[in-house]
mmCIF file of C-alpha atoms in Angstrom:
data_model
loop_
_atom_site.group_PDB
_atom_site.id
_atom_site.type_symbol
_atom_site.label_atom_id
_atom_site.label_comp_id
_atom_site.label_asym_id
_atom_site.label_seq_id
_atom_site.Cartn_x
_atom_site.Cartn_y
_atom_site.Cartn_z
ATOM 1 C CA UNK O 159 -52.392 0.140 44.511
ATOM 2 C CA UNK O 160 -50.187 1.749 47.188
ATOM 3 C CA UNK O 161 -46.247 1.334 47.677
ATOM 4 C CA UNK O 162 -45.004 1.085 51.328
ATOM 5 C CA UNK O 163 -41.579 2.721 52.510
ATOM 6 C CA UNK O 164 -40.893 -0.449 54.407
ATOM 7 C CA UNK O 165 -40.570 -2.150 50.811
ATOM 8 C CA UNK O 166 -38.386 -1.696 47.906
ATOM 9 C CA UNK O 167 -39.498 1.038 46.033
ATOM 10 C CA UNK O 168 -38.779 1.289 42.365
ATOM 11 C CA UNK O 169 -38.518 4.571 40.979
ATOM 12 C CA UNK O 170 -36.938 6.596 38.648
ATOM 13 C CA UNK O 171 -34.829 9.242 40.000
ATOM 14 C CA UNK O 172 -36.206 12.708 39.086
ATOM 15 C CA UNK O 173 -34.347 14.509 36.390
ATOM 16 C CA UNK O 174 -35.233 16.939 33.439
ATOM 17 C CA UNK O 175 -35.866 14.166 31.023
ATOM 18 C CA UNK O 176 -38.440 13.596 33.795
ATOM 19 C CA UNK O 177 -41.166 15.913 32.250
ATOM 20 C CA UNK O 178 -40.816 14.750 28.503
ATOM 21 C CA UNK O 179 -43.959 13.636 26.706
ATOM 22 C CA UNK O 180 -45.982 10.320 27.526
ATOM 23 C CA UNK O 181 -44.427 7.235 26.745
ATOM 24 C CA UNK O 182 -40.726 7.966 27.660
ATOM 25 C CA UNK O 183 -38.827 6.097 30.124
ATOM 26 C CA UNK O 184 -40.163 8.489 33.301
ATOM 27 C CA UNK O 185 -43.442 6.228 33.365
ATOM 28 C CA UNK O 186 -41.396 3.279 34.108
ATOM 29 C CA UNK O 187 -39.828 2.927 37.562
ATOM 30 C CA UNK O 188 -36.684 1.297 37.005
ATOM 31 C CA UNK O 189 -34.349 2.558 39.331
ATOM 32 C CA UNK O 190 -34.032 1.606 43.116
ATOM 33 C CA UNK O 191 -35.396 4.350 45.558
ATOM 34 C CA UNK O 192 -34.419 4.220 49.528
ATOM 35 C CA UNK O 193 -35.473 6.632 52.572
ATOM 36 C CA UNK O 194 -32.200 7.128 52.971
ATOM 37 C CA UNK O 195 -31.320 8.899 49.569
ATOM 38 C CA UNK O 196 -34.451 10.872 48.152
ATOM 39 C CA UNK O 197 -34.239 11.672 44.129
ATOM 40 C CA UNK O 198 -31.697 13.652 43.056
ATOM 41 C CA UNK O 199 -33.087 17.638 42.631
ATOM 42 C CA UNK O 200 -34.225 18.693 39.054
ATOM 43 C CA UNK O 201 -32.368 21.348 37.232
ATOM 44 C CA UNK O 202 -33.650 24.865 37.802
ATOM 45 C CA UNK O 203 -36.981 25.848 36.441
ATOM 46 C CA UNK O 204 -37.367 29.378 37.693
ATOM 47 C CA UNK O 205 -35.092 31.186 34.938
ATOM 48 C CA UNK O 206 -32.805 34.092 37.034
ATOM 49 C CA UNK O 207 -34.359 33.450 40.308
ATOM 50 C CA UNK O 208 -31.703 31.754 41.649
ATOM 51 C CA UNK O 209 -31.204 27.962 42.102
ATOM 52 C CA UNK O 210 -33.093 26.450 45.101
ATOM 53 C CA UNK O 211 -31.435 23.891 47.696
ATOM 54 C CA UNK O 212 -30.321 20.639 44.846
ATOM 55 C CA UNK O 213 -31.876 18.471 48.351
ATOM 56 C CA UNK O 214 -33.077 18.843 51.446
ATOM 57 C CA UNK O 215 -32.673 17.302 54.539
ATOM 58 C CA UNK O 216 -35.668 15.156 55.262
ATOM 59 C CA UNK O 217 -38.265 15.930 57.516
ATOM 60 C CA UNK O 218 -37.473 14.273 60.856
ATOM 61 C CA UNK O 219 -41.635 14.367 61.727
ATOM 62 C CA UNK O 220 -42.175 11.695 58.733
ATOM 63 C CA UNK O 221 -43.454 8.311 59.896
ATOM 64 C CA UNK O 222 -41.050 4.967 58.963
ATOM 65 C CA UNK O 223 -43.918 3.067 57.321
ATOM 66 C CA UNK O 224 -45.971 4.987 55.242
ATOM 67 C CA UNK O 225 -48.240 4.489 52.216
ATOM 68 C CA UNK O 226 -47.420 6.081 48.406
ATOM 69 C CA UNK O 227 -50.229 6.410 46.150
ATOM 70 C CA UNK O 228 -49.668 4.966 43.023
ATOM 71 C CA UNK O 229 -53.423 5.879 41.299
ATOM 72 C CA UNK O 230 -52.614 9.519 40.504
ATOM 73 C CA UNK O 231 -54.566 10.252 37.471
ATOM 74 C CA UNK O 232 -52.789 12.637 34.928
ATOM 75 C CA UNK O 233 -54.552 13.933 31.292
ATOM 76 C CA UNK O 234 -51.342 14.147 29.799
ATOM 77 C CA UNK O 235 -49.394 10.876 31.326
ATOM 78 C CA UNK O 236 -47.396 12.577 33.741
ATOM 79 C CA UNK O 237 -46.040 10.170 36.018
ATOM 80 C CA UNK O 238 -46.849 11.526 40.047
ATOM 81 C CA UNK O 239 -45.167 8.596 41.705
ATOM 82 C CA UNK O 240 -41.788 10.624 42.112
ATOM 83 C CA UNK O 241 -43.535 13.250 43.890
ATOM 84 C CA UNK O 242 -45.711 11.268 45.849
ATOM 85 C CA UNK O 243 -42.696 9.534 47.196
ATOM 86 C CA UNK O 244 -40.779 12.564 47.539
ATOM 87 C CA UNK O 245 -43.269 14.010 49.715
ATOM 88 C CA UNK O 246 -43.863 11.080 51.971
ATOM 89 C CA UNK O 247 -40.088 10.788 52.589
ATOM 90 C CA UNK O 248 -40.091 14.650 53.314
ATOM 91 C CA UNK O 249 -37.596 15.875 50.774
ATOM 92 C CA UNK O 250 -39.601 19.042 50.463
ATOM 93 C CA UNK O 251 -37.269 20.844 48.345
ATOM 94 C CA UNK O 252 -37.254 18.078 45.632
ATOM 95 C CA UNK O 253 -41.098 18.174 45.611
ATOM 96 C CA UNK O 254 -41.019 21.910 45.273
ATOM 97 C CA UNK O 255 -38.773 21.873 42.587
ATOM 98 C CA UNK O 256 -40.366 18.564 41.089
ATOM 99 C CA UNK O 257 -43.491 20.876 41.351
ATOM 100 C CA UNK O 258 -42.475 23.993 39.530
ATOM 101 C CA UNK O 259 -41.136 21.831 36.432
ATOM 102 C CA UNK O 260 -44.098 20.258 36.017
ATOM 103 C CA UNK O 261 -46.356 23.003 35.751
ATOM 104 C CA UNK O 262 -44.029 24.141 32.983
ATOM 105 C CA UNK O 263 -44.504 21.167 31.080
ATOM 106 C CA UNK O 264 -48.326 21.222 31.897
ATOM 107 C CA UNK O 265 -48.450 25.076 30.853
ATOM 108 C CA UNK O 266 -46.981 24.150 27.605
ATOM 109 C CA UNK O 267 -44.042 26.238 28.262
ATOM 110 C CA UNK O 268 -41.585 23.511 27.914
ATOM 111 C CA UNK O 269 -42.087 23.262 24.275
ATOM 112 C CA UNK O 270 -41.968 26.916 24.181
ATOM 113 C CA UNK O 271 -38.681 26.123 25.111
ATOM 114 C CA UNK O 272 -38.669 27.947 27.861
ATOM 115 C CA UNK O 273 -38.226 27.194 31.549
ATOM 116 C CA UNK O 274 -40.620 29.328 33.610
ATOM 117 C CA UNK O 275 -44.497 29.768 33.034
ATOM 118 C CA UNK O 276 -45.987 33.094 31.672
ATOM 119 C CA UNK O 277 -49.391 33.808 33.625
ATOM 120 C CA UNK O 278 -51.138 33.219 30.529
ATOM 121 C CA UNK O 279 -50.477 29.808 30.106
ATOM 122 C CA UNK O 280 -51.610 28.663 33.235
ATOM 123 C CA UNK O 281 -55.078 27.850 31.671
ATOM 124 C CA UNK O 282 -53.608 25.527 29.571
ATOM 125 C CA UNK O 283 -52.740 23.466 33.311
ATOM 126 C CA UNK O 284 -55.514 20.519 33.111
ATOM 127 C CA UNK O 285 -57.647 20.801 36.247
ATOM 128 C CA UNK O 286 -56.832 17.037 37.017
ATOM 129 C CA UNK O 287 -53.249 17.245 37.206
ATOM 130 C CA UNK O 288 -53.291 19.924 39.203
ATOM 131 C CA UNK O 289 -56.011 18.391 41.396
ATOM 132 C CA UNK O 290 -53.415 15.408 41.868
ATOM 133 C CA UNK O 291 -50.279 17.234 42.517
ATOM 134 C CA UNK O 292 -52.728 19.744 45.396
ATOM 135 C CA UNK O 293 -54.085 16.059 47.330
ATOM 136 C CA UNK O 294 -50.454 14.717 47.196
ATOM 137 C CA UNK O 295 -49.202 18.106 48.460
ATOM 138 C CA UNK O 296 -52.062 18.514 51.080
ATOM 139 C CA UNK O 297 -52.065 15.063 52.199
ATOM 140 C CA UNK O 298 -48.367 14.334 53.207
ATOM 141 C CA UNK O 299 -48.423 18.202 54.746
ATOM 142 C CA UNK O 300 -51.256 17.267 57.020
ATOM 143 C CA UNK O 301 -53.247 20.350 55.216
ATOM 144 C CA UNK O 302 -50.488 22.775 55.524
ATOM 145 C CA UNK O 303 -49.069 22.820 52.266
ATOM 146 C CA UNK O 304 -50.611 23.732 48.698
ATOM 147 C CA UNK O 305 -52.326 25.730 46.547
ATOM 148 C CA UNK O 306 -55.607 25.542 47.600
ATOM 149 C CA UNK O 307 -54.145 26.662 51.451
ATOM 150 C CA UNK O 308 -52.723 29.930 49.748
ATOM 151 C CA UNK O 309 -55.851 30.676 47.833
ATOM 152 C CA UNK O 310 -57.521 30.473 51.461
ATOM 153 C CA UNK O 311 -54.468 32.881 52.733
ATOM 154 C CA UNK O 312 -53.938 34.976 49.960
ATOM 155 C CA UNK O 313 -56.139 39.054 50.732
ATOM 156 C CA UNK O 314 -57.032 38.788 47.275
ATOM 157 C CA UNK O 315 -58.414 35.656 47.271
ATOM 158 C CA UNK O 316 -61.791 36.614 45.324
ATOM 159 C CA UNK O 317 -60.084 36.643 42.167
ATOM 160 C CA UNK O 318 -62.987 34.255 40.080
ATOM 161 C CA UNK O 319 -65.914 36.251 38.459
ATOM 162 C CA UNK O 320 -64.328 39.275 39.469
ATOM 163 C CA UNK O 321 -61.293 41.591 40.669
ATOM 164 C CA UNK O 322 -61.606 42.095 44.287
ATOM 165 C CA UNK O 323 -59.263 45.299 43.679
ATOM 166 C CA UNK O 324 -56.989 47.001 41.763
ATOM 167 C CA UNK O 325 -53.532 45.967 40.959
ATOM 168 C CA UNK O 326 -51.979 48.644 42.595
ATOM 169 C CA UNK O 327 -53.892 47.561 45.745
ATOM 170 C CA UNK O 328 -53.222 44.097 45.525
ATOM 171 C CA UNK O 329 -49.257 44.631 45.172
ATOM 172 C CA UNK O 330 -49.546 45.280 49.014
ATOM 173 C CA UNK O 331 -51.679 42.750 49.677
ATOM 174 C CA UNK O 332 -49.544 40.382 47.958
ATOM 175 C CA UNK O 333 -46.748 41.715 50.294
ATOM 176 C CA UNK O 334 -49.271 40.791 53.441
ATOM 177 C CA UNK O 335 -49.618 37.262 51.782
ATOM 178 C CA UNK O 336 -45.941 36.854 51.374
ATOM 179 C CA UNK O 337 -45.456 38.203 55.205
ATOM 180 C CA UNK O 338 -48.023 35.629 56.405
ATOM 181 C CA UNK O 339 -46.910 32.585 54.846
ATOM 182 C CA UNK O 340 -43.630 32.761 55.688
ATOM 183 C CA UNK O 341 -41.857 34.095 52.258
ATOM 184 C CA UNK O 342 -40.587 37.341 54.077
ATOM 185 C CA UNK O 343 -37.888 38.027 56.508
ATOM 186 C CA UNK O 344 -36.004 40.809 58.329
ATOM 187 C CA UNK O 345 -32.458 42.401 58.198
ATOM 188 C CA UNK O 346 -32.929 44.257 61.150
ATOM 189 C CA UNK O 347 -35.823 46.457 60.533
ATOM 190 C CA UNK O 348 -36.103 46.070 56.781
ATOM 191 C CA UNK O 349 -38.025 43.354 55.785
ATOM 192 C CA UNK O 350 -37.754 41.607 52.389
ATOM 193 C CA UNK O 351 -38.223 38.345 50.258
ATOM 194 C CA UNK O 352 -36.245 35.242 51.079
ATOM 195 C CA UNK O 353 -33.789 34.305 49.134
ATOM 196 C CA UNK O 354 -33.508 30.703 47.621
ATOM 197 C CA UNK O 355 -30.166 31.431 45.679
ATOM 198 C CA UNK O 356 -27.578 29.899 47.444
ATOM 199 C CA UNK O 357 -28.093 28.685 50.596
ATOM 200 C CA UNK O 358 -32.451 29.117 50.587
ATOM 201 C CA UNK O 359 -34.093 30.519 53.310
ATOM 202 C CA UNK O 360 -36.883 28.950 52.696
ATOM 203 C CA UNK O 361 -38.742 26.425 54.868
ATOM 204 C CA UNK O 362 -38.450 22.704 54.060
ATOM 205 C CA UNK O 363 -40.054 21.273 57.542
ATOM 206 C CA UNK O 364 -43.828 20.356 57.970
ATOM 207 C CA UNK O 365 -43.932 21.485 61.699
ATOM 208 C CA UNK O 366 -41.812 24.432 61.309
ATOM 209 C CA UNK O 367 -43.290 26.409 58.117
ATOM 210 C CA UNK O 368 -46.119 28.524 58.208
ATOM 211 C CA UNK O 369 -49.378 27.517 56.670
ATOM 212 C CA UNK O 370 -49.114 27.767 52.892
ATOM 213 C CA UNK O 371 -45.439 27.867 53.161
ATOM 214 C CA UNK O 372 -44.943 25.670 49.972
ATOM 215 C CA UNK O 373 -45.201 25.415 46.740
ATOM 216 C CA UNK O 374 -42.949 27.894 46.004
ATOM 217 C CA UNK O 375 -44.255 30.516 43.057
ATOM 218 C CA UNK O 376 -41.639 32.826 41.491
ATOM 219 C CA UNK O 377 -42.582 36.402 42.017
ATOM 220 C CA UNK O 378 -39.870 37.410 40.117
ATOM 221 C CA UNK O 379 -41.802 38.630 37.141
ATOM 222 C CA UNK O 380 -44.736 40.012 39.052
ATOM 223 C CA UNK O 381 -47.690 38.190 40.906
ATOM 224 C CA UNK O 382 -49.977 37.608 37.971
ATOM 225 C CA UNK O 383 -48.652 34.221 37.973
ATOM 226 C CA UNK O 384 -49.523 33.023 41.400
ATOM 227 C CA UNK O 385 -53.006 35.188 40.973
ATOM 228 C CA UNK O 386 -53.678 32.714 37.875
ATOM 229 C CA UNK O 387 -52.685 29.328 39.522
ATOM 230 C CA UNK O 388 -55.192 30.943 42.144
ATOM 231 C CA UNK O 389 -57.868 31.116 40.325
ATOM 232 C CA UNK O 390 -57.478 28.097 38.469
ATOM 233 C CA UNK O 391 -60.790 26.506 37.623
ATOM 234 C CA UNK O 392 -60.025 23.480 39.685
ATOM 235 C CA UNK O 393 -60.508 25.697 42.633
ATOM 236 C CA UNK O 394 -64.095 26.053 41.783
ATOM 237 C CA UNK O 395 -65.089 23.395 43.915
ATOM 238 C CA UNK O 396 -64.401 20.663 46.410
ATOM 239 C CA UNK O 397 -64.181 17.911 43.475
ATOM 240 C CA UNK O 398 -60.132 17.946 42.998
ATOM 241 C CA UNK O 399 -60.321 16.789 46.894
ATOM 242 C CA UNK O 400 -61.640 13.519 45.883
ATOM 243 C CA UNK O 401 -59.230 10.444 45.881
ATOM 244 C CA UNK O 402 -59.401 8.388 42.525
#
C-alpha cells in the first residue's frame, strides 16, 4: 500500500511520545498531515550538542504527486510512515532529527533513560530497521543521502573483520570525511565543524548538499559512534536494498 501527497494523508505528527514501545498511539495515524505544514520537529536527541533547526524549509526540488511507502517493516513496531512522509515532502531536518531519536530507542538507550546512543549499543540496532530507515533515506535523496553513502565516503571504510588503522590515524581521516561530505566549513582560513546550535549550518537541500551530507551523527563524544553505525552488520550485503 502506498499514500499519495495529492490525497489526505493521515498521520500523526512526530513528537517524543513518538518512539515509545509498540502498541501506543504513534502506530495509529490520526492526525491530518498537509505539504504545506510538515510534522512538528522532535525534541533534541543529541544531549549538549546543541538543538538542530525545530523545521526546515522544504525542498523546492520535491515533486507535487509523489508516492509514501506504507510497507516499512520494523522488528520492534516502529512506525516509519512519519519519516517516509517527511522525506518525500523534503523537511530534511525533521527526518534527521526523526532519525537520530529513533536509533536511540532502537539502541535501547531510551530506556537507559538517556537521550544519545553510546557506540556500544549500536549492535543492539536490528539490521531491518535500519535497512528501512537507509531505503527511505536513499530513495527520496535520489542516492545522496544515508548511511550506506558515508560508509562508501568515509577513508576508513574497512572497518568489518578488521581495523584498517589506528585510531590516532583515523581521527584525521575522520576530519577528511567530515571535509568531504560537507560537515566542515571555514572562518577565513580556519576550518572547523558546523554548527547546528542555533541557526544550523547544516544542509537541508537534496541538490545543494554534498553526497552523504545527511544523517547527521554527533561527533561530540568521539567518532566511535558513527564507526559502529558503519559497520553495522546490515552493511554486509546488498539485502537491506531490497523493497518489502
Amino acid at each position: 500500500m502506498r499514500l499519495s501527497l495529492s490525497s489526505t494523508i493521515l498521520f500523526l505528527a512526530a513528537n517524543t511520545s513518538a518512539f515509545a514501545p509498540p502498541r501506543t498511539s504513534f502506530c495509529r495515524h490520526t492526525a491530518l498531515f498537509s505539504t504545506e505544514a510538515a510534522a512538528a520537529a522532535l525534541s533534541t536527541s543529541m544531549a549538549d550538542s546543541g538543538k538542530p533547526p525545530a523545521h526546515s524549509d522544504g525542498d523546492a526540488n520535491v515533486k507535487e504527486d509523489v508516492e509514501i511507502p506504507t510497507v516499512l517493516p520494523s522488528d520492534v513496531g516502529m512506525d516509519y510512515v512519519p519519516l517516509a512522509t517527511m522525506l518525500a515532502t523534503g523537511q530534511l531536518a525533521e527526518a534527521d532529527q526523526f532519525t537520530r531519536d529513533a536509533l536511540i530507542v532502537l539502541a535501547g538507550s531510551k530506556a537507559k533513560g538517556r537521550d544519545f546512543v553510546y557506540f556500544t549499543e549500536v549492535k543492539n540496532i536490528p539490521s531491518t530497521d535500519l535497512a528501512t530507515i537507509e531505503r527511505l533515506w536513499n530513495k527520496f535523496s535520489g542516492g545522496k543521502f544515508g548511511y550506506s553513502v558515508q560508509k562508501l565516503i568515509t577513508p576508513f571504510q574497512q572497518i568489518n573483520g578488521h581495523e584498517q588503522k589506528k585510531f590516532k590515524q583515523c581521527k584525521e581521516n575522520f576530519e577528511t570525511f567530515c571535509t568531504k561530505i560537507g560537515w566542515t566549513t571555514k572562518d577565513g582560513e580556519v576550518e572547523r565543524k558546523k554548527r547546528w546550535f542555533g541557526a544550523s549550518e547544516f544542509i537541508y537541500d537534496v541538490k545543494k548538499a554534498p553526497e552523504g551530507h545527511l544523517p547527521l551523527t554527533s561527533a561530540l563524544r568521539g567518532t566511535s559512534l558513527i564507526k559502529e553505525l558503519l559497520k553495522h552488520p546490515v552493511w554486509d550485503n546488498d539485502d537491506w536494498m531490497k523493497e518489502p
